[in-house]
Coordinates of C-alpha atoms in Angstrom, one line a residue:
Chain A
X1 CA 0.0 0.0 0.0
X2 CA 1.0 3.6 -0.5
X3 CA 2.7 5.0 2.6
X4 CA 2.2 8.5 3.9
X5 CA 5.3 10.2 2.4
X6 CA 4.4 9.0 -1.1
X7 CA 1.0 10.6 -0.8
X8 CA 2.4 13.9 0.4
X9 CA 5.0 14.1 -2.4
X10 CA 2.5 13.1 -5.0
X11 CA 0.0 15.6 -3.7
X12 CA 2.5 18.4 -3.6
X13 CA 3.6 17.8 -7.2
X14 CA 0.0 17.4 -8.4
X15 CA -1.2 20.5 -6.6
X16 CA 1.7 22.7 -7.8
X17 CA 1.3 21.5 -11.4
X18 CA -2.4 22.1 -11.4
X19 CA -1.9 25.6 -9.9
X20 CA 0.7 26.4 -12.6
X21 CA -1.4 25.1 -15.4
X22 CA -4.5 27.1 -14.3
X23 CA -2.6 30.4 -14.1
X24 CA -3.8 33.1 -16.6
X25 CA -1.7 33.2 -19.8
X26 CA -0.2 36.6 -18.9
X27 CA 0.8 35.6 -15.4
X28 CA 2.3 32.3 -16.7
X29 CA 4.3 34.1 -19.3
X30 CA 5.6 36.6 -16.7
X31 CA 6.5 33.7 -14.4
X32 CA 8.2 31.9 -17.2
X33 CA 10.3 34.9 -18.1
X34 CA 11.2 35.5 -14.5
X35 CA 12.3 31.8 -14.1
X36 CA 14.3 31.9 -17.3
X37 CA 16.4 34.8 -15.8
X38 CA 18.0 32.0 -13.7
X39 CA 19.8 31.0 -16.8
X40 CA 21.4 34.5 -17.3
X41 CA 24.9 33.4 -16.1
X42 CA 24.8 30.6 -18.7
X43 CA 23.7 33.0 -21.4
X44 CA 26.6 35.2 -20.4
X45 CA 29.1 32.3 -20.5
X46 CA 27.7 31.0 -23.8
X47 CA 28.0 34.5 -25.3
X48 CA 31.5 35.0 -24.1
X49 CA 32.5 31.5 -25.4
X50 CA 31.1 32.4 -28.8
X51 CA 32.9 35.7 -28.9
X52 CA 36.2 34.1 -27.8
X53 CA 35.9 31.4 -30.5
X54 CA 35.1 34.0 -33.1
X55 CA 38.1 36.1 -32.0
X56 CA 40.3 33.0 -32.0
X57 CA 39.1 32.1 -35.5
X58 CA 39.8 35.7 -36.7
X59 CA 43.4 35.6 -35.5
X60 CA 44.3 32.5 -37.6
X61 CA 42.6 33.7 -40.8
X62 CA 45.5 34.6 -43.3
X63 CA 45.9 38.3 -44.3
X64 CA 45.5 37.4 -47.9
X65 CA 42.0 35.8 -47.3
X66 CA 41.0 38.9 -45.4
X67 CA 42.1 41.2 -48.2
X68 CA 40.2 39.1 -50.7
X69 CA 37.1 39.2 -48.6
X70 CA 37.4 43.0 -48.2
X71 CA 37.6 43.4 -52.0
X72 CA 34.6 41.2 -52.5
X73 CA 32.6 43.1 -49.9
X74 CA 33.6 46.4 -51.5
X75 CA 32.3 45.2 -54.9
X76 CA 29.1 43.9 -53.2
X77 CA 28.7 47.2 -51.4
X78 CA 29.0 49.2 -54.7
X79 CA 26.4 46.9 -56.4
X80 CA 24.0 47.2 -53.5
X81 CA 24.4 51.0 -53.5
X82 CA 23.4 51.1 -57.2
X83 CA 20.5 48.7 -56.4
X84 CA 19.4 50.9 -53.5
X85 CA 19.6 54.0 -55.8
X86 CA 17.4 52.3 -58.4
X87 CA 15.0 51.1 -55.7
X88 CA 14.7 54.6 -54.3
X89 CA 13.7 55.9 -57.7
X90 CA 11.1 53.1 -58.1
X91 CA 9.9 53.7 -54.5
X92 CA 9.4 57.4 -55.2
X93 CA 7.6 56.6 -58.5
X94 CA 5.4 54.1 -56.7
X95 CA 4.6 56.6 -53.9
X96 CA 3.6 59.2 -56.5
X97 CA 1.4 56.8 -58.4
X98 CA -0.2 55.7 -55.1
X99 CA -0.9 59.3 -54.3
X100 CA -2.3 60.0 -57.7
X101 CA -4.7 57.0 -57.4
X102 CA -5.6 57.8 -53.8
X103 CA -4.1 54.5 -52.5
X104 CA -2.7 54.1 -49.0
X105 CA 1.1 54.8 -48.9
X106 CA 3.4 51.9 -48.2
X107 CA 5.8 52.3 -45.3
X108 CA 9.4 51.1 -45.6
X109 CA 10.3 48.0 -43.5
X110 CA 11.9 48.8 -40.2
X111 CA 14.1 45.9 -39.2
X112 CA 15.9 45.0 -36.0
X113 CA 18.7 42.5 -36.1
X114 CA 18.7 39.7 -33.5
X115 CA 20.9 36.8 -32.6
X116 CA 19.5 33.3 -31.9
X117 CA 20.4 32.4 -28.4
X118 CA 18.4 29.2 -27.8
X119 CA 16.4 26.6 -29.7
X120 CA 13.2 24.8 -28.7
X121 CA 14.3 21.8 -26.5
X122 CA 11.1 19.9 -27.1
X123 CA 10.6 17.9 -30.3
X124 CA 6.9 18.8 -30.6
X125 CA 7.3 22.6 -31.0
X126 CA 9.3 24.7 -33.5
X127 CA 10.7 27.8 -32.0
X128 CA 13.7 29.7 -30.8
X129 CA 14.7 32.5 -28.5
X130 CA 16.4 35.7 -29.7
X131 CA 18.4 38.4 -27.8
X132 CA 16.0 41.3 -28.3
X133 CA 13.0 42.1 -26.1
X134 CA 10.9 44.9 -24.7
X135 CA 13.9 47.2 -24.3
X136 CA 14.3 47.1 -28.1
X137 CA 10.7 47.9 -28.8
X138 CA 9.7 44.3 -29.5
X139 CA 6.2 43.1 -28.8
X140 CA 4.2 39.9 -29.7
X141 CA 3.1 39.0 -33.2
X142 CA 5.9 40.9 -35.0
X143 CA 7.2 39.1 -38.1
X144 CA 10.6 37.5 -37.9
X145 CA 12.6 37.3 -41.2
X146 CA 15.8 36.0 -42.6
X147 CA 17.3 37.3 -45.8
X148 CA 15.6 34.4 -47.7
X149 CA 12.1 35.1 -46.3
X150 CA 9.7 34.7 -43.5
X151 CA 10.8 32.6 -40.5
X152 CA 8.0 33.1 -37.9
X153 CA 6.6 35.5 -35.5
X154 CA 7.2 36.7 -31.9
X155 CA 5.1 34.8 -29.4
X156 CA 6.4 35.9 -26.0
X157 CA 8.5 39.0 -25.0
X158 CA 10.8 39.5 -22.1
X159 CA 12.9 42.5 -21.2
X160 CA 15.9 41.4 -23.1
X161 CA 14.8 38.2 -24.9
X162 CA 11.9 37.0 -26.9
X163 CA 10.4 33.7 -27.9
X164 CA 9.9 33.1 -31.7
X165 CA 7.4 30.6 -33.0
X166 CA 8.7 29.3 -36.3
X167 CA 6.7 28.5 -39.5
X168 CA 5.6 24.9 -39.3
X169 CA 4.7 25.1 -35.6
X170 CA 1.0 24.5 -34.9
X171 CA 0.8 27.9 -33.3
X172 CA 2.1 29.8 -36.4
X173 CA -0.5 29.9 -39.2
X174 CA 0.1 32.4 -42.0
X175 CA -2.3 33.5 -44.7
X176 CA -0.5 33.3 -48.0
X177 CA -0.8 33.9 -51.7
X178 CA 0.5 31.4 -54.3
X179 CA 1.8 33.7 -57.0
X180 CA 0.6 32.7 -60.4
X181 CA 1.9 35.1 -63.0
X182 CA -1.1 34.9 -65.2
X183 CA -3.8 35.3 -62.6
X184 CA -4.3 37.3 -59.4
X185 CA -2.9 34.5 -57.2
X186 CA -4.4 31.7 -55.1
X187 CA -5.1 32.2 -51.4
X188 CA -4.1 29.5 -48.8
X189 CA -3.0 29.0 -45.3
X190 CA 0.4 27.8 -44.1
X191 CA 0.0 25.3 -41.3
X192 CA 2.1 22.8 -39.5
X193 CA 3.0 19.6 -41.4
X194 CA 2.7 16.4 -39.4
X195 CA 4.1 14.5 -42.4
X196 CA 7.4 16.3 -42.2
X197 CA 8.2 16.3 -38.5
X198 CA 11.8 15.5 -39.2
X199 CA 12.2 18.2 -41.9
X200 CA 11.4 21.7 -40.6
X201 CA 12.0 23.2 -44.0
X202 CA 8.7 21.8 -45.3
X203 CA 5.2 23.0 -44.3
X204 CA 1.7 22.3 -45.5
X205 CA -0.4 24.8 -47.5
X206 CA -4.0 24.2 -46.9
X207 CA -7.5 25.5 -47.9
X208 CA -6.6 26.1 -51.5
X209 CA -9.6 26.2 -53.8
X210 CA -9.5 23.2 -56.1
X211 CA -10.7 25.1 -59.2
X212 CA -7.6 27.4 -59.0
X213 CA -4.5 25.8 -60.5
X214 CA -1.6 25.3 -58.2
X215 CA 1.6 23.9 -59.8
X216 CA 4.9 22.8 -58.4
X217 CA 7.5 25.5 -58.5
X218 CA 5.1 28.5 -57.9
X219 CA 6.3 31.0 -55.4
X220 CA 4.4 31.5 -52.1
X221 CA 4.3 34.9 -50.3
X222 CA 2.4 36.4 -47.4
X223 CA -1.0 37.7 -48.5
X224 CA -1.3 40.4 -45.8
X225 CA -4.7 39.0 -44.7
X226 CA -5.1 38.6 -41.0
X227 CA -3.1 41.7 -40.2
X228 CA -0.1 40.0 -38.6
X229 CA 2.3 39.8 -41.6
X230 CA 2.6 42.4 -44.2
X231 CA 1.9 41.4 -47.8
X232 CA 4.7 40.2 -50.1
X233 CA 7.2 38.5 -47.7
X234 CA 8.6 35.5 -49.5
X235 CA 7.9 32.1 -47.9
X236 CA 8.9 29.4 -50.3
X237 CA 8.0 27.3 -53.3
X238 CA 5.3 24.7 -53.9
X239 CA 6.7 21.2 -54.1
X240 CA 3.6 19.2 -54.8
X241 CA -0.1 19.2 -54.2
X242 CA -3.1 16.8 -53.6
X243 CA -6.8 17.1 -53.6
X244 CA -8.5 16.7 -50.1
X245 CA -12.0 16.8 -48.7
X246 CA -13.6 15.0 -51.7
X247 CA -12.1 17.5 -54.1
X248 CA -13.4 20.6 -52.3
X249 CA -9.9 21.8 -51.5
X250 CA -6.3 21.2 -52.5
X251 CA -3.4 20.8 -50.2
X252 CA 0.2 21.5 -51.2
X253 CA 3.6 21.1 -49.6
X254 CA 5.8 24.1 -49.6
X255 CA 9.6 24.1 -49.3
X256 CA 10.5 27.1 -47.1
X257 CA 12.9 29.7 -48.5
X258 CA 14.5 30.2 -45.1
X259 CA 16.5 27.3 -43.7
X260 CA 15.0 27.1 -40.2
X261 CA 17.5 24.4 -39.0
X262 CA 20.5 26.6 -39.0
X263 CA 19.4 30.1 -38.1
X264 CA 21.9 32.2 -36.3
X265 CA 20.7 35.7 -37.0
X266 CA 17.2 36.9 -37.8
X267 CA 15.5 40.2 -38.4
X268 CA 12.4 41.4 -36.5
X269 CA 10.1 43.6 -38.5
X270 CA 9.1 46.6 -36.3
X271 CA 5.8 48.3 -36.9
Chain B
X1 CA 21.6 11.0 -0.9
X2 CA 24.0 13.4 0.8
X3 CA 24.1 17.1 0.3
X4 CA 27.0 17.0 -2.1
X5 CA 25.1 14.5 -4.4
X6 CA 22.0 16.6 -4.1
X7 CA 23.8 19.8 -5.2
X8 CA 25.5 17.9 -8.0
X9 CA 22.2 16.6 -9.3
X10 CA 20.6 20.1 -9.2
X11 CA 23.6 21.6 -11.0
X12 CA 23.6 18.8 -13.6
X13 CA 19.8 19.3 -14.2
X14 CA 20.3 23.0 -14.6
X15 CA 23.2 22.5 -17.1
X16 CA 21.4 19.7 -18.9
X17 CA 18.3 21.8 -19.6
X18 CA 20.4 24.7 -20.9
X19 CA 22.5 22.4 -23.0
X20 CA 19.4 20.8 -24.6
X21 CA 18.2 24.2 -25.7
X22 CA 21.6 25.5 -26.8
X23 CA 23.3 22.5 -28.5
X24 CA 22.0 21.3 -31.8
X25 CA 24.5 18.6 -32.6
X26 CA 22.3 15.6 -31.8
X27 CA 19.3 17.3 -33.4
X28 CA 21.4 17.9 -36.6
X29 CA 22.7 14.3 -36.5
X30 CA 19.5 12.4 -35.6
X31 CA 16.7 14.8 -36.3
X32 CA 15.6 14.7 -32.6
X33 CA 16.6 16.5 -29.5
X34 CA 17.3 14.3 -26.5
X35 CA 16.0 14.9 -23.0
X36 CA 18.4 14.0 -20.1
X37 CA 16.1 14.8 -17.2
X38 CA 14.3 11.4 -17.2
X39 CA 17.6 9.6 -16.9
X40 CA 18.6 11.9 -14.1
X41 CA 15.3 11.2 -12.3
X42 CA 16.1 7.4 -12.4
X43 CA 19.3 8.1 -10.5
X44 CA 17.4 10.2 -8.0
X45 CA 14.7 7.6 -7.7
X46 CA 17.2 4.9 -6.7
X47 CA 19.2 7.1 -4.3
X48 CA 16.9 9.7 -2.8
X49 CA 13.8 10.1 -0.8
X50 CA 10.4 11.4 -1.8
X51 CA 11.1 15.0 -0.9
X52 CA 14.1 15.2 -3.1
X53 CA 12.3 13.4 -5.9
X54 CA 9.5 15.9 -5.8
X55 CA 11.9 18.8 -5.6
X56 CA 14.1 17.7 -8.5
X57 CA 11.0 16.9 -10.7
X58 CA 9.5 20.3 -10.0
X59 CA 12.7 22.2 -10.5
X60 CA 13.8 20.3 -13.6
X61 CA 10.3 20.5 -15.2
X62 CA 10.0 24.2 -14.5
X63 CA 13.4 24.9 -15.9
X64 CA 12.7 22.9 -19.0
X65 CA 9.3 24.6 -19.6
X66 CA 10.8 28.1 -19.2
X67 CA 13.0 27.5 -22.2
X68 CA 10.3 25.7 -24.1
X69 CA 6.9 26.6 -25.6
X70 CA 5.4 24.0 -23.2
X71 CA 2.8 25.4 -20.7
X72 CA 4.7 26.1 -17.4
X73 CA 4.7 23.0 -15.1
X74 CA 3.5 20.4 -17.6
X75 CA 6.9 18.6 -17.7
X76 CA 7.2 18.2 -13.9
X77 CA 4.4 15.7 -13.6
X78 CA 5.8 13.1 -16.1
X79 CA 9.2 13.4 -14.5
X80 CA 7.8 12.7 -11.1
X81 CA 5.7 9.9 -12.4
X82 CA 8.8 8.2 -13.9
X83 CA 10.6 8.7 -10.6
X84 CA 7.6 7.4 -8.6
X85 CA 7.5 4.1 -10.6
X86 CA 11.2 3.5 -10.3
X87 CA 11.3 4.4 -6.6
X88 CA 8.3 2.2 -5.9
X89 CA 10.1 -0.8 -7.3
X90 CA 13.6 0.0 -6.1
X91 CA 13.9 -3.1 -4.0
X92 CA 13.5 -5.3 -7.1
X93 CA 16.0 -3.3 -9.3
X94 CA 19.7 -4.4 -9.7
X95 CA 20.9 -0.8 -9.4
X96 CA 24.6 -1.6 -9.6
X97 CA 24.3 -3.3 -13.0
X98 CA 25.0 -1.3 -16.1
X99 CA 22.4 -3.0 -18.2
X100 CA 19.7 -2.4 -15.6
X101 CA 20.6 1.3 -15.5
X102 CA 20.5 1.4 -19.3
X103 CA 17.1 -0.3 -19.4
X104 CA 15.7 2.0 -16.7
X105 CA 17.1 5.0 -18.6
X106 CA 15.3 3.8 -21.8
X107 CA 12.1 3.2 -19.9
X108 CA 12.2 6.7 -18.3
X109 CA 13.2 8.5 -21.5
X110 CA 10.4 6.8 -23.4
X111 CA 7.7 7.3 -20.8
X112 CA 8.3 10.9 -19.8
X113 CA 7.9 12.5 -23.3
X114 CA 4.9 10.2 -24.0
X115 CA 3.2 11.4 -20.9
X116 CA 4.1 15.0 -21.6
X117 CA 2.5 14.8 -25.1
X118 CA -0.6 13.2 -23.6
X119 CA -0.9 16.0 -21.0
X120 CA -0.4 18.6 -23.8
X121 CA -3.3 17.1 -25.7
X122 CA -5.3 16.9 -22.5
X123 CA -4.6 20.6 -21.8
X124 CA -5.9 21.6 -25.3
X125 CA -2.6 22.2 -27.0
X126 CA -1.8 20.7 -30.4
X127 CA 1.8 19.6 -30.4
X128 CA 3.5 18.7 -33.7
X129 CA 3.2 14.9 -33.9
X130 CA 3.5 12.7 -37.0
X131 CA 5.1 9.4 -38.1
X132 CA 8.5 11.1 -37.7
X133 CA 7.8 11.5 -34.0
X134 CA 8.3 7.7 -33.7
X135 CA 11.9 8.0 -34.8
X136 CA 12.4 11.0 -32.5
X137 CA 10.9 8.9 -29.6
X138 CA 13.3 6.0 -30.5
X139 CA 16.3 8.4 -30.5
X140 CA 15.2 10.0 -27.2
X141 CA 14.8 6.5 -25.6
X142 CA 18.1 5.1 -26.7
X143 CA 20.2 8.2 -25.9
X144 CA 18.4 8.7 -22.6
X145 CA 19.3 5.0 -21.8
X146 CA 22.9 5.6 -22.7
X147 CA 23.1 8.6 -20.4
X148 CA 21.6 6.8 -17.4
X149 CA 24.7 4.6 -16.6
X150 CA 26.8 7.7 -17.2
X151 CA 24.9 9.6 -14.5
X152 CA 25.3 6.8 -12.1
X153 CA 29.1 6.7 -12.8
X154 CA 29.4 10.5 -12.5
X155 CA 27.6 10.9 -9.2
X156 CA 29.2 7.8 -7.7
X157 CA 32.5 9.1 -8.7
X158 CA 31.8 12.5 -7.3
X159 CA 30.6 10.9 -4.1
X160 CA 33.7 8.8 -3.8
X161 CA 36.1 11.6 -4.5
X162 CA 34.6 14.4 -2.5
X163 CA 32.3 13.1 0.2
X164 CA 33.4 11.8 3.6
X165 CA 33.8 8.1 3.5
X166 CA 33.0 6.0 6.6
X167 CA 35.9 3.9 7.6
X168 CA 35.0 0.2 7.5
X169 CA 34.6 -1.1 11.1
X170 CA 37.1 -3.7 12.1
X171 CA 36.0 -6.8 13.9
X172 CA 39.4 -6.8 15.7
X173 CA 39.2 -6.2 19.5
X174 CA 42.5 -6.2 21.4
X175 CA 40.8 -7.5 24.6
X176 CA 39.7 -10.6 22.8
X177 CA 43.0 -11.3 21.2
X178 CA 44.2 -14.8 21.8
X179 CA 47.9 -14.6 22.5
X180 CA 49.5 -17.9 22.0
X181 CA 52.5 -19.0 24.0
X182 CA 55.2 -21.2 22.9
X183 CA 53.1 -24.4 23.4

């Protein structure tokens, strides 16, 4: 039979777990962030270790390689300046046309660079933590980008760190547009993909109208519907598609543009 | 379990949780992240009392959940359940045998994530589960099993090197010594 200490220990654990699980979301998030501050010394140590290894790596890079890289960066910089100049002209022209047509003006993206400090330790979520938070003007539901495209959105914000929920996580659904050059495009919803648990670069595109043609290779971008993500952020390419719900809808698999397995730096899109 | 062992277990749990969230080597190699806390709970279950078990399960679970998207506290209950089962049958377990430690580590590492996912579904969450999860479960089970004997070795070694060792009592008594003469 169960002895008394067993009952007490079991009761304490059960009671505490039930109390924690029944906390309001806001309180639980605050408590989570407060508890995660216990890891600050390890964050500091890990950051210092990373800096030291980078410095050690820099000292052994040959001068010739550095000079070659500088030359390459100079050329890239010049090309990007020209591109930026051309973009500025197009931007101005676009703004004038929008004004003439009475359309709403588009705002330029304001981006904040962030470093990935932790990854999701559980296998059943897809997420990571970045080193920017409330002090940097971050709040929930901001889009998180890589240079290839959308990566996810901010789900929880602490003072100096934020939790990002990545594309493919059940809590990150994105309204998208499959860009078909000839037509207006096909609407759909990016959702988690249970068929590709082991490959985080593939997600499901659901709720596509069957009559509209979706082909492999078409580009997928955010549609702007839902109000969380602005329109036009690249997401990936359609790999294949199937008909579901007795032909009422189609479902496609999308290969993400951003490689979510090896993210080290991301950009948070500020409002 | 003495104080040194207790502190060592807490420190290892703290470091293990952080390492799981920081290191991606195993995830890159096998497509699954391992969880070392269930194996640690096996060591605690065979060497500590109920209070320590509850404390380590709560602490480890909370730390894990703070760095994860899990609801806060949901990992503690599976960890304690695993420890409860092992502690309940501790008299029947060959705790000194490596293979027994491995099997217990496998059992704990398989049961804890299974219970966590069940609890998540019960709590209304929708974790990402598919056929690939079976492979992840297998990897977690085997690597958790491998780490269990390692934890036993580590903590026993720490105990042997740093804790006070009782001197073995001698059965010799000088007043009972039989002194033989020449004949």
